[in-house]
Coordinates of C-alpha atoms and ligand atoms in Angstrom, one line a residue:
X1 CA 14.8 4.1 -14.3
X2 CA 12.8 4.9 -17.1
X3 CA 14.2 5.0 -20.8
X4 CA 15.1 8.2 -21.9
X5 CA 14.1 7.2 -25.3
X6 CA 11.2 6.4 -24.1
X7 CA 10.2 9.7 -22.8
X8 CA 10.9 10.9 -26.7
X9 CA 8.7 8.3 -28.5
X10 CA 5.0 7.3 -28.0
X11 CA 4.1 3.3 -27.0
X12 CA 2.0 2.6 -29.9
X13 CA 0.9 -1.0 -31.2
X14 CA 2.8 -3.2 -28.5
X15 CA 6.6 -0.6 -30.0
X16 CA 8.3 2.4 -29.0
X17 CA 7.5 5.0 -32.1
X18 CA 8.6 8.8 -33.0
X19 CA 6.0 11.6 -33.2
X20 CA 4.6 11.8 -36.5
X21 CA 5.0 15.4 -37.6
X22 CA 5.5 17.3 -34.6
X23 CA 9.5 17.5 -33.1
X24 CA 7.8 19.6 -30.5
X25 CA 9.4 18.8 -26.9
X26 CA 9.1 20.1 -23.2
X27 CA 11.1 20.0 -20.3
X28 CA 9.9 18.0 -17.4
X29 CA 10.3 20.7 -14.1
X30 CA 11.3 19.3 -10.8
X31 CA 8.9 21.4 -8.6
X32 CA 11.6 20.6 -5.5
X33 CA 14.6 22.6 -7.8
X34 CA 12.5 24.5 -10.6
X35 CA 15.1 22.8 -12.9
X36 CA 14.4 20.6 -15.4
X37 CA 14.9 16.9 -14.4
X38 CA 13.9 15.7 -18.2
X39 CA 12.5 16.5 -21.6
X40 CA 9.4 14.5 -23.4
X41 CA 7.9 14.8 -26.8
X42 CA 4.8 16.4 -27.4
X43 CA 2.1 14.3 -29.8
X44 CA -0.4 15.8 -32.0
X45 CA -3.0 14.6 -33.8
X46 CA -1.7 12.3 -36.3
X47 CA 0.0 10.6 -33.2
X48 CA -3.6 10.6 -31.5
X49 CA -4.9 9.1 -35.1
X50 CA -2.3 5.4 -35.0
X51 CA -3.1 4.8 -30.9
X52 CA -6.5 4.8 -31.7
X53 CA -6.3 2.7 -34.7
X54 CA -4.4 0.1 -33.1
X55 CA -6.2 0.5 -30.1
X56 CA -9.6 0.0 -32.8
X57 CA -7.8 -3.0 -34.5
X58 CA -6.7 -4.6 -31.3
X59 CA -10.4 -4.3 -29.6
X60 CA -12.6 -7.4 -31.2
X61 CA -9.5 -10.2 -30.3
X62 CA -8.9 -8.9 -26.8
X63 CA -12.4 -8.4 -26.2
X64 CA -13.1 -12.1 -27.1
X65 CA -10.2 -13.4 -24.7
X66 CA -11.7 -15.6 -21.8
X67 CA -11.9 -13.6 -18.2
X68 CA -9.3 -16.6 -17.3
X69 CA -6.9 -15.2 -19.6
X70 CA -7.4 -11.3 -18.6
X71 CA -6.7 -12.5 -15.2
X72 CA -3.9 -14.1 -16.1
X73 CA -2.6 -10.4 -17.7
X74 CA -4.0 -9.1 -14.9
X75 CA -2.0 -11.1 -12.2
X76 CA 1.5 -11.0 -14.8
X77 CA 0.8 -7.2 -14.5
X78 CA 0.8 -7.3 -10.7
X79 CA 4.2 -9.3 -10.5
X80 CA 5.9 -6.7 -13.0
X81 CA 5.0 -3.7 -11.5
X82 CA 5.8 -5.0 -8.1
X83 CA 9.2 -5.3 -8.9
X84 CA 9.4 -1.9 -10.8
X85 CA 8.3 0.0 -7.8
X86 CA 11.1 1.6 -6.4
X87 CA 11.1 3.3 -10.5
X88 CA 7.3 4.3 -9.7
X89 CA 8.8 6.0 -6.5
X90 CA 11.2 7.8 -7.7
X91 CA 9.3 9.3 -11.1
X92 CA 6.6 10.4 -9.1
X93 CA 8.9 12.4 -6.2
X94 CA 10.8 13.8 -9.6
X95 CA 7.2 14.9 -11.5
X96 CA 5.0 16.3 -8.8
X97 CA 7.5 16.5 -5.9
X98 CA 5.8 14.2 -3.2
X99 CA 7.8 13.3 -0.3
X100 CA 10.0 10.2 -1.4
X101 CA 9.5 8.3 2.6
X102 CA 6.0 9.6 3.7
X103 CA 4.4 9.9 0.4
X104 CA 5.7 8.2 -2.7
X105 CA 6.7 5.2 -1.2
X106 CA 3.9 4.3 1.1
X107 CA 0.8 5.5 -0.9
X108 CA 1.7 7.3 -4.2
X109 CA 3.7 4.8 -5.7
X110 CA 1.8 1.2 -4.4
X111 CA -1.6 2.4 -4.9
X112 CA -1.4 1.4 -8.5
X113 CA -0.8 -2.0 -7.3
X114 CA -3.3 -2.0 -5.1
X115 CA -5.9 -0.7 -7.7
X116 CA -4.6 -3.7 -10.2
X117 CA -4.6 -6.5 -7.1
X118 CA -8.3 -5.4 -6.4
X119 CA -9.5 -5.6 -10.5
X120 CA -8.0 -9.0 -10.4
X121 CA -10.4 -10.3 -7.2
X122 CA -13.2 -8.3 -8.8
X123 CA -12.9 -9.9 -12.2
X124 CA -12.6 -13.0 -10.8
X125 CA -16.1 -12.7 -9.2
X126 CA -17.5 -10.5 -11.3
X127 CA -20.8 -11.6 -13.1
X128 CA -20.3 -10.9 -16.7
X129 CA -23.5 -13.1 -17.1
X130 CA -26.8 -13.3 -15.2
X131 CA -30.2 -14.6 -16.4
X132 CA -32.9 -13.4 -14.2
X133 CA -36.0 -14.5 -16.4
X134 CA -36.2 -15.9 -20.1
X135 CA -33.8 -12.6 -20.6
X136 CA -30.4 -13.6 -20.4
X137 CA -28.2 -10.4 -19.8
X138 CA -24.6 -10.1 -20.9
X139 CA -22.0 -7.6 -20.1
X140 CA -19.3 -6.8 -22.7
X141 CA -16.3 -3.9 -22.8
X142 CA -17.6 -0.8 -24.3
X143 CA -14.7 -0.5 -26.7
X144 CA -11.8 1.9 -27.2
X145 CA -11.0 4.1 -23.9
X146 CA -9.6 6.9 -24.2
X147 CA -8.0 8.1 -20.4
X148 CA -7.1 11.5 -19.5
X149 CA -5.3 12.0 -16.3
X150 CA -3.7 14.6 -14.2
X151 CA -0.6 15.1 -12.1
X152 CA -1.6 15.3 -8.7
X153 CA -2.2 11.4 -7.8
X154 CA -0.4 10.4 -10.8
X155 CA -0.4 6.5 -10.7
X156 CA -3.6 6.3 -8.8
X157 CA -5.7 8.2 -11.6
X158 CA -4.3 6.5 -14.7
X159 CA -4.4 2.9 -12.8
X160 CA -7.7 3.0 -11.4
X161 CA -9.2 3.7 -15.2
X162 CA -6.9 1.5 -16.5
X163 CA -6.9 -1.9 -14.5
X164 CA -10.7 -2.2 -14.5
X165 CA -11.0 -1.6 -18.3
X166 CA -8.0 -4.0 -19.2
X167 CA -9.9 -6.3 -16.6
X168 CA -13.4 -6.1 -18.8
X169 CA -11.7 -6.0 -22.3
X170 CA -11.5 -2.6 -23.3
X171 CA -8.2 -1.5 -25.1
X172 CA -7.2 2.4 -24.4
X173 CA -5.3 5.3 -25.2
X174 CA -3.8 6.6 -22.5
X175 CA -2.8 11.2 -22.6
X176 CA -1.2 11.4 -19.0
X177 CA -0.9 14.7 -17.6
X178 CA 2.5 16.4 -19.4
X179 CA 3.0 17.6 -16.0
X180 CA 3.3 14.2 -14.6
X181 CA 4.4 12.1 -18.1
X182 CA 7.3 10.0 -16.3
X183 CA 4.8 7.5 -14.4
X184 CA 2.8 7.1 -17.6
X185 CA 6.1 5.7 -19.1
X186 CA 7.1 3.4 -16.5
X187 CA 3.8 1.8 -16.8
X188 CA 4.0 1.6 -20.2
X189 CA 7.3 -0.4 -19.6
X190 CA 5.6 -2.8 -17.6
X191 CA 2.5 -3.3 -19.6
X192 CA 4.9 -4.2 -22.5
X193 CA 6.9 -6.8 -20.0
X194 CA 4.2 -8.3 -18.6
X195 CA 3.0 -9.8 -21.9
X196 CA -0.6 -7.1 -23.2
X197 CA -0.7 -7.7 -26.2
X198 CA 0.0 -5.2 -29.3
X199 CA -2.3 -2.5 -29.4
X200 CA -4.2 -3.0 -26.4
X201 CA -2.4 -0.3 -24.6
X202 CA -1.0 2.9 -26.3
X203 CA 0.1 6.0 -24.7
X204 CA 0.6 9.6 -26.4
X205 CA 2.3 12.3 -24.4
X206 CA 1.6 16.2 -24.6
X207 CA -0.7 19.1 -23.7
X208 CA -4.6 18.2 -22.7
X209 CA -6.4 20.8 -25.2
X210 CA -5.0 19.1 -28.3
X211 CA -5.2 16.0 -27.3
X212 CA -8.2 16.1 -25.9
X213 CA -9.9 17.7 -28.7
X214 CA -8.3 15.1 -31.0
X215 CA -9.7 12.1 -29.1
X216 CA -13.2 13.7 -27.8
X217 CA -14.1 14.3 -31.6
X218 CA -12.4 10.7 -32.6
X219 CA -15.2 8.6 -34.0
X220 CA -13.1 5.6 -33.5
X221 CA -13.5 6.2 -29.5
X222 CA -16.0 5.0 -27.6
X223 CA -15.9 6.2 -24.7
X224 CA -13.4 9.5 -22.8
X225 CA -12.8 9.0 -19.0
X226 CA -11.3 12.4 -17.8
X227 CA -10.1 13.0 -14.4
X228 CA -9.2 16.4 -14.0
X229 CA -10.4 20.4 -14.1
X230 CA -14.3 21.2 -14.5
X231 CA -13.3 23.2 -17.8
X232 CA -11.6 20.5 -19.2
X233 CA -14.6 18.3 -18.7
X234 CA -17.1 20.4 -19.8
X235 CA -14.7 20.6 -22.8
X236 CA -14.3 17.1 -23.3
X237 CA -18.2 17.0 -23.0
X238 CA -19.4 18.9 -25.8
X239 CA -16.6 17.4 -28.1
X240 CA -17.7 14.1 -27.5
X241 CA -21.2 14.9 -28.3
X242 CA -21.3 14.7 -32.3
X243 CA -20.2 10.9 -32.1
X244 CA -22.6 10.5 -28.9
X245 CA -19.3 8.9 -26.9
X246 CA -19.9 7.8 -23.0
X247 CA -18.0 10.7 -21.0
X248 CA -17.1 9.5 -17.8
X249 CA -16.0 12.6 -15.6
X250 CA -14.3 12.9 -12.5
X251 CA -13.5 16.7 -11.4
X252 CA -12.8 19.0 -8.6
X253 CA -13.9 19.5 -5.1
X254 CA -14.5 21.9 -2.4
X255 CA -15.0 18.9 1.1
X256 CA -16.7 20.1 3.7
X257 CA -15.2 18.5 7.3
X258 CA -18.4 19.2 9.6
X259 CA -17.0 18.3 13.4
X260 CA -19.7 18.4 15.4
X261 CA -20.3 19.9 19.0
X262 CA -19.8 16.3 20.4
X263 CA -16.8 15.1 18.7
X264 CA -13.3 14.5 20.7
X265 CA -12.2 18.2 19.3
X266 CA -8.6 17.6 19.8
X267 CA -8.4 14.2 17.2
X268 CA -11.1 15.5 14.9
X269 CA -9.8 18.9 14.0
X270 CA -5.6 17.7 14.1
X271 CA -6.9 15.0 11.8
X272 CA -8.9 17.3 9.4
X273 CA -5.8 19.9 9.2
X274 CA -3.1 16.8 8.5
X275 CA -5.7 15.4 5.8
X276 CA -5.8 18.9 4.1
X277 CA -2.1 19.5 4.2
X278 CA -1.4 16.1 2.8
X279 CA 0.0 15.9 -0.8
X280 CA 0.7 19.6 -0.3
X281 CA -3.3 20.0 -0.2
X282 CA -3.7 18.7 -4.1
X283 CA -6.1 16.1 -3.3
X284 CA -9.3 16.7 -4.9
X285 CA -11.3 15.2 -2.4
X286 CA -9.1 16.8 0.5
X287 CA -11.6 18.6 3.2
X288 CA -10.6 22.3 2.4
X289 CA -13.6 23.5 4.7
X290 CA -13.5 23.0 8.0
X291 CA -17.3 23.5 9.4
X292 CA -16.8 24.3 13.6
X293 CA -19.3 25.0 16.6
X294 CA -18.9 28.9 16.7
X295 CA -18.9 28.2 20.8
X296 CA -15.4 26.3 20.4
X297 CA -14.1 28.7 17.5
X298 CA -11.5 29.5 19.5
X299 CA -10.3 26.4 21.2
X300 CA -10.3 24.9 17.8
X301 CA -8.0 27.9 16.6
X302 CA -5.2 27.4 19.2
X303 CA -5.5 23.0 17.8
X304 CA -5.5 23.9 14.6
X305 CA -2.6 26.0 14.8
X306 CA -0.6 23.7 17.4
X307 CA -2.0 20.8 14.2
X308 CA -0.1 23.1 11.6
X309 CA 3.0 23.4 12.8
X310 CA 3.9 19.5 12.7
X311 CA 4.1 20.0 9.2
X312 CA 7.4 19.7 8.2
X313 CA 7.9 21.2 5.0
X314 CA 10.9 20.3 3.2
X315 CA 13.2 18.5 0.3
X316 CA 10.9 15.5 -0.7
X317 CA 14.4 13.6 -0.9
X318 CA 14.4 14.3 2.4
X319 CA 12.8 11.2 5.0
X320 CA 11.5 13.4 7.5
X321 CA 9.4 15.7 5.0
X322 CA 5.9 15.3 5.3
X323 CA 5.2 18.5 2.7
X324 CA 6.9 18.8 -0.2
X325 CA 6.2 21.9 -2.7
X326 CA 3.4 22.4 -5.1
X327 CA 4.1 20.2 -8.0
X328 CA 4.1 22.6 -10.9
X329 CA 4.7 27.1 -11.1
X330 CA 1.1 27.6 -12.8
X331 CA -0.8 25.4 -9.7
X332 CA 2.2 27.9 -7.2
X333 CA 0.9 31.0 -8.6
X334 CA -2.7 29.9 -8.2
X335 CA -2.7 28.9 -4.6
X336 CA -0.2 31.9 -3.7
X337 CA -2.9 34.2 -5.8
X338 CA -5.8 32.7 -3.6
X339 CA -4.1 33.1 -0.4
X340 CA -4.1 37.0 -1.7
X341 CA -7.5 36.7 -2.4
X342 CA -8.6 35.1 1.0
X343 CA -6.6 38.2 3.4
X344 CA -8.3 40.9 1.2
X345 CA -11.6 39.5 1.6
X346 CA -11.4 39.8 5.1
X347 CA -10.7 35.8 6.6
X348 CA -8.5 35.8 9.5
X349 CA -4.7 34.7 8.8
X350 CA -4.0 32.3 11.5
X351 CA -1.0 30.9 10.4
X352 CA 0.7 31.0 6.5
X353 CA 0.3 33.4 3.7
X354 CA 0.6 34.6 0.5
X355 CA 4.8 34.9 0.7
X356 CA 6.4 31.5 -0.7
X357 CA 8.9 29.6 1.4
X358 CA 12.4 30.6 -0.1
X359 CA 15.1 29.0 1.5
X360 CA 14.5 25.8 -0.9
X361 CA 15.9 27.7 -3.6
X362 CA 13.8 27.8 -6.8
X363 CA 11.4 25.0 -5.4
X364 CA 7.5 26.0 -5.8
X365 CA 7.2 25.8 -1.5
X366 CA 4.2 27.4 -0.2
X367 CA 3.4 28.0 3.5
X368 CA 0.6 25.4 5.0
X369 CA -2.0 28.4 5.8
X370 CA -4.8 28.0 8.0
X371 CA -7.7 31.1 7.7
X372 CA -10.4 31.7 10.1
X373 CA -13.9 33.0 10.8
X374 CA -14.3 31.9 7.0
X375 CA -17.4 32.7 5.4
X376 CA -18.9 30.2 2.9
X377 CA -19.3 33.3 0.5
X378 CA -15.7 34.4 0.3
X379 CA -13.8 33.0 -3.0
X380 CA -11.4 30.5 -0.6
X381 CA -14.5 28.6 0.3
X382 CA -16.0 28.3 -3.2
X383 CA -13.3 28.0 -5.2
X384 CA -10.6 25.2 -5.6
X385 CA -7.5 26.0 -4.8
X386 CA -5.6 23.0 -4.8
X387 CA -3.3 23.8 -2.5
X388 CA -2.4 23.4 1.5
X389 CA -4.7 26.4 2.7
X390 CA -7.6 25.7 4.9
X391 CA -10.9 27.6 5.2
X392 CA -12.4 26.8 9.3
X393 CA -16.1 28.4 8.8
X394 CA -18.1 28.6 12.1
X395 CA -21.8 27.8 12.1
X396 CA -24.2 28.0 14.7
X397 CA -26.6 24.8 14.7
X398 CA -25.7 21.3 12.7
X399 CA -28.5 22.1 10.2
X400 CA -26.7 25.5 9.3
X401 CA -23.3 23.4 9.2
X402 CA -25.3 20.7 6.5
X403 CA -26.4 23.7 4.6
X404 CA -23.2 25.3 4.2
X405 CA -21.9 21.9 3.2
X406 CA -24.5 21.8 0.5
X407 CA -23.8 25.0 -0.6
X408 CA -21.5 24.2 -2.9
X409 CA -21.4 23.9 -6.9
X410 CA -18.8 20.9 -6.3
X411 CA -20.1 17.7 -4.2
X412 CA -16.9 15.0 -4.1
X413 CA -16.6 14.2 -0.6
X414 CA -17.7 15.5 2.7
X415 CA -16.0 14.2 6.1
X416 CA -17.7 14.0 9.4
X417 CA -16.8 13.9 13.4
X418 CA -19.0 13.1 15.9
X419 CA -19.0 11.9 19.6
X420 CA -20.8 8.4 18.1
X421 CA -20.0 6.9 14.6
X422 CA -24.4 6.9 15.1
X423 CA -24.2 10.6 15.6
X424 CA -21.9 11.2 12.2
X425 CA -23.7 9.0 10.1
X426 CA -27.1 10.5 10.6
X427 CA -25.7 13.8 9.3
X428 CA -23.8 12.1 6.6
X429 CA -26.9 10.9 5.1
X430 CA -27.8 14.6 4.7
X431 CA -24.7 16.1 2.6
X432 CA -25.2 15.8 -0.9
X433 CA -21.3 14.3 -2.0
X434 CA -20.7 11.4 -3.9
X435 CA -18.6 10.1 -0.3
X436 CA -18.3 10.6 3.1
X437 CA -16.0 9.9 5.9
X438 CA -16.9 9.3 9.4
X439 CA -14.7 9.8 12.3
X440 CA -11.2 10.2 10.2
X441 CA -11.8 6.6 8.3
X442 CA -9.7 6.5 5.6
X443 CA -10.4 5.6 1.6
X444 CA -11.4 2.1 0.9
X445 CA -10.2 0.9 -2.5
X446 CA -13.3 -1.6 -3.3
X447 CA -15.7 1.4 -2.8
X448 CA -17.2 3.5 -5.5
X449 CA -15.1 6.7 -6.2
X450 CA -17.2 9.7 -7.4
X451 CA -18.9 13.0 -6.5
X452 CA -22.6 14.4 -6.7
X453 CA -23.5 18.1 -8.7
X454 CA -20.2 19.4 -10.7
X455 CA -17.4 17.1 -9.0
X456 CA -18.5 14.8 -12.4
X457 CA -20.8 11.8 -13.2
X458 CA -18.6 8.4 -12.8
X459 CA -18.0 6.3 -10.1
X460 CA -14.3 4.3 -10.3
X461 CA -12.8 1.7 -7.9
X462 CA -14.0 -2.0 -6.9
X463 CA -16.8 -3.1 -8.7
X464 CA -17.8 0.3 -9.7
X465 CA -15.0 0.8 -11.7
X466 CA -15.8 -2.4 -13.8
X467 CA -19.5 -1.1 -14.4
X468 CA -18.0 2.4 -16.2
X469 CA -16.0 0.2 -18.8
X470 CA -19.1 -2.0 -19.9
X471 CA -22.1 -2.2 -22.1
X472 CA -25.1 -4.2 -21.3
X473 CA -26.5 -6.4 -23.8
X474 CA -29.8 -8.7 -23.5
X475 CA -30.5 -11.7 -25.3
X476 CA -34.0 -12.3 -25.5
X477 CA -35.3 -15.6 -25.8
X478 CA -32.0 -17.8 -24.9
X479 CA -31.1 -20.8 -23.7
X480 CA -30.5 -21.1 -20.1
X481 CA -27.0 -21.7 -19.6
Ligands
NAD1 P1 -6.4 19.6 -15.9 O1 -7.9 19.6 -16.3 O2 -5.6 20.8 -16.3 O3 -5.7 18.4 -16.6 C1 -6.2 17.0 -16.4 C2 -5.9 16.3 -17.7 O4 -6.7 16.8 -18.7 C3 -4.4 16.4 -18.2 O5 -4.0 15.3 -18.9 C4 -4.6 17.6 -19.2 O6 -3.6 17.6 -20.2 C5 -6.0 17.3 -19.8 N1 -6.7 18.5 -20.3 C6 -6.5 19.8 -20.0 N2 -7.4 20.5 -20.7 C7 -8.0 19.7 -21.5 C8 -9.1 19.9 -22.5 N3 -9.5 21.1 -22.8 N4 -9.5 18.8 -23.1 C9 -9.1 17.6 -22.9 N5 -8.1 17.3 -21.9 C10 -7.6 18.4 -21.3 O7 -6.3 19.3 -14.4 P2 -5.0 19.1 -13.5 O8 -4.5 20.5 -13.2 O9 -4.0 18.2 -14.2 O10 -5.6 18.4 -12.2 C11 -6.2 19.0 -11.2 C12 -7.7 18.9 -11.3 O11 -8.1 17.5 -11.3 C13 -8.4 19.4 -10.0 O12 -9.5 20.1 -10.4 C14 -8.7 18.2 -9.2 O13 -9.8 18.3 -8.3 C15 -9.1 17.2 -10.3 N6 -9.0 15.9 -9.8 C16 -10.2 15.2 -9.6 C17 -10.1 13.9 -9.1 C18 -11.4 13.1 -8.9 O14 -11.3 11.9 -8.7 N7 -12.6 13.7 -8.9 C19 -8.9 13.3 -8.8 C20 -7.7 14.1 -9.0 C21 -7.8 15.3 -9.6

């Protein structure tokens, strides 16, 4: 369990401190209940002002630590959190509502481990120094991070930021999402347990637009890594512009899942509607469009319904749920609004809609909703929506289906079936997405995380990751070492 005190003060400088000026304070909803399950503080500016000081004042002795003694952090950090993970499983079912057996506990929850076990083999191989000529080229942390993170994979999002730049020697700020603040606090916990030093880690709860302005325009930060909305980027980006700050961005999505004509229809498309319904569809690389053959629309209909209905919405307390709600009322109304949207624009309603599930009480429960004869024009198949609805567009050859693809402003992920792994990869090479999945394989923590065109400009995980948080010096003229 987490400190309620905790959840009231900010972690600044290695302590538990008050706000500064603001007494400001916000319930924390339980998306299951709609009932608050806690309250934090919100932090202004002058909060934002003291995390990056110390994060400033901290920076030139952790940077000089040897790697041996950031892995040593690093591998403290691990044994911590490991045994705080029932805590991470719990505050992320409370803050976003995923479902405590299929969800939280497998993935949600241990992925933050995972994304701190891999920095710790990556830094221990990493070359920090390389001398390819007479040049000899170092690699040093870029400085003070700022990290900005949202609700939806809570853990995952601040801990993939975070492990590689504690790895490197950056020290950071962290602004969780206030939608998600409970796993932010819990980690803070641990970072203080496991022995990083004062300063190196500071987190300041409260809303993104403040915040974020407060740190974008901070000329003590050197660099903002945001994972979140495109407006909140674009925000972040032209703030951060005056003190000419790296802007690392990961954003939103819109996957295409291209089966094509060959593929084993009945894996490939129950595959493509689970993946989408997962995490109540608030993945941002989760394949909301489903390209078909136009030959098989309707076989594809009758698996993609059969698909839906093993869904089992429900209680995420409860261990056969496998959907919980929507995690917060403004991301409901959204989805619910887009559903709206996607029956007056003319897509066929296979199974779903716009009416919410009531019989959890005040829970934000929407139905899993599957549309139809989609067209990649209509607002459900351009826009976001963040939710469990999926768009099946029919095309007619497999260029059209690796246009359609590409048409798209966002360019995170693109997914793939085919009757040969050969088959799929040959049209993989063609989408224009920052990752692809062949044949329903899964995420693979040591490769680079990022998308092409407006789904952002970084690239996190593995060895990626550590590139993001590092400047590149060359020393001209040295001594071979
Ligand atoms: P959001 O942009 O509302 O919030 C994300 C974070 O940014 C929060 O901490 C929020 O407080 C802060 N924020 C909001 N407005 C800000 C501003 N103007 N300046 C600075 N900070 C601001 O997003 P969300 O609703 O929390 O998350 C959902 C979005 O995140 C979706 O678009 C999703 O695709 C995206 N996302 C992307 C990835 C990825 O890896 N590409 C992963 C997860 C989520």
């Amino acid at each position: 369990m987490i400190s309620s005190d905790h959840l009231l003060n900010f972690y600044i400088n290695g302590e538990w401190v008050a706000p500064r000026h603001s007494n400001k304070t916000v319930d924390v909803i339980n998306p299951a209940t709609g009932t608050a399950s806690g309250t934090i503080a919100l932090g202004c500016a002058a909060d934002i002002d003291a995390a990056v000081e110390a994060a400033h004042q901290a920076f030139p002795a952790y940077a000089n630590w040897s790697q041996a003694q950031r892995n040593d952090l690093l591998g403290a950090i691990c044994d911590v959190y490991a045994k705080r993970l029932d805590d991470f499983v719990w505050a992320i079912t409370q803050e976003m509502g995923a479902p405590m057996q299929t969800l939280s506990r497998p993935v949600q929850a241990p992925v933050g481990l995972w994304h701190l076990q891999t920095a710790l083999s990556i830094a221990q191989e990493f070359a920090f120094e390389r001398q390819p000529g007479s040049t000899k080229v170092i690699r040093e942390p870029v400085g003070v991070c700022a990290l900005i993170t949202p609700w939806n994979w809570p853990i995952n999002q601040i801990v993939c930021k975070l492990a590689p730049a504690l790895a490197v020697g950056c020290t950071i700020v962290l602004k969780p999402s206030q939608n998600a603040p409970y796993c932010a606090a819990l980690l803070a916990e641990v970072l203080h347990e496991a022995g990083v030093p004062p300063g190196v880690f500071n987190l300041v709860q409260g809303e993104g637009a403040k915040l974020g302005e407060a740190l974008a325009s901070h000329p003590l930060v050197d660099m903002i890594s945001l994972t979140g909305s495109n407006s909140a980027g674009a925000s972040i980006s032209k703030l951060a512009a005056d003190t000419v700050k790296r802007v690392s961005l990961e954003l939103g999505g819109k996957s295409a899942n291209i089966i094509l004509p060959d593929a084993n229809l009945e894996k490939a498309v129950t595959h493509g509607v689970l993946s989408m319904m997962s995490n109540s569809g608030q993945t941002c690389a989760a394949p909301s469009r489903m390209l078909v053959p136009r030959s098989k629309l309707q076989e594809i209909e009758e698996i993609a319904t059969r698909a839906c209905a093993a869904v089992v919405v429900g209680d995420p307390l409860n261990a056969t749920t496998t959907m919980g709600p929507i995690a917060n009322e403004r991301q409901f109304r959204k989805v619910l609004s887009l559903i709206e949207t996607g029956i007056e624009e003319g897509a066929k309603l296979l199974v779903g809609g716009a009416e919410p599930l009531m019989e959890f009480g005040g829970g934000f429960y929407v139905q899993p909703t599957l549309f139809s004869e989609v067209n990649n024009g209509m607002t459900i198949a351009r826009e976001e929506i963040f939710g469990p609805v999926l768009s099946i567009i029919p095309y007619d050859s497999v260029q059209e289906a690796v246009e359609i693809a590409n048409d798209s402003p966002y360019g995170l992920s693109g997914y793939v079936y085919g009757g040969t792994l050969a088959h799929a990869e040959s049209v993989a090479r063609k989408l224009r997405t920052g990752m692809v999945h062949l044949n329903g394989a899964s995420v693979d923590l040591a490769a680079p995380w990022g998308g092409y065109k407006q789904s952002g400009n970084g690239r996190e995980w593995g060895m990626w990751g550590f590139e993001e948080f590092l400047e590149t010096k060359a020393i001209m003229g040295a001594p071979e070492s």
